[in-house]
Amino acid sequence: AQSVTQPDIHITVSEGASLELRCNYSYGATPYLFWYVQSPGQGLQLLLKYFSGDTLVQGIKGFEAEFKRSQSSFNLRKPSVHWSDAAEYFCAVETTGGFKTIFGAGTRLFVKA
Amino acid sequence: EAGVAQSPRYKIIEKRQSVAFWCNPISGHATLYWYQQILGQGPKLLIQFQNNGVVDDSQLPKDRFSAERLKGVDSTLKIQPAKLEDSAVYLCASSWQRVTSTDTQYFGPGTRLTVL
């Protein structure tokens, strides 16, 4: 069965520091992978997605993610974090054919001044 | 372009009561989803509609949950009777179509349900 693991429940980084959020997936075939952000009181917003091709994917708000098949990972990165990036981040995998999205438990990002 | 609308934003009920949530997707979006997000967890798909037909409801607790999208536009999710474990945020999302997985899902702000 497909699954997504986000090992870090929460992460704290200083404003201006770099960020990496980890995501590991379990899926037999080539996965479709996503990162979403959820700010307090708001719905989820898609940051980026990977379907095929270049393993480094650029998204909105300066985020990028790298697909590594050998490690079954799809980590999210940002070179310099802003206070407004404080939110919850969800990694997700989509089953091909069934088009069902399976979300990880999320990582809450805290940004300190 | 207006986003996905949901109402109410908050609802508090006692167990064994009934509750209904409403969702209006983005205009023209054929696919509509209802997710349940329990505190500390990621969203879990409850039901997916393509126009007014159900594509997937495998994780919908059908003994107490029901959903409809009669005219292929807005949708209602109902819980009857509610249990304590139904306390969660209920998210609605929509996408243009579901022919492929490349269609982006757009999420509404959610309805936070508290069952006492």
Coordinates of C-alpha atoms in Angstrom, one line a residue, chain A residues 8 11 13 17-23 35 63-66 68 71 73-79 81 107 109:
Chain A
D8 CA 9.9 15.5 11.6
I11 CA 11.1 22.0 12.9
V13 CA 14.7 27.5 11.9
A17 CA 18.5 30.2 7.3
S18 CA 18.1 27.4 4.9
L19 CA 15.3 24.8 5.2
E20 CA 14.9 21.2 4.4
L21 CA 11.8 19.2 5.1
R22 CA 12.0 15.4 4.7
C23 CA 9.6 13.1 3.0
W35 CA 4.2 19.3 -1.4
F63 CA 10.6 26.4 -2.7
E64 CA 12.2 23.4 -4.6
A65 CA 12.1 19.7 -4.1
E66 CA 14.3 16.9 -5.3
K68 CA 15.5 10.6 -5.3
Q71 CA 16.2 6.8 -1.4
S73 CA 12.6 10.6 -0.9
F74 CA 11.1 13.9 -2.0
N75 CA 12.6 16.5 0.3
L76 CA 11.5 20.1 0.2
R77 CA 14.1 22.9 0.4
K78 CA 14.3 26.7 0.6
P79 CA 17.6 28.6 0.7
V81 CA 13.4 31.2 5.1
T107 CA 5.7 19.0 9.5
L109 CA 7.6 24.9 10.6

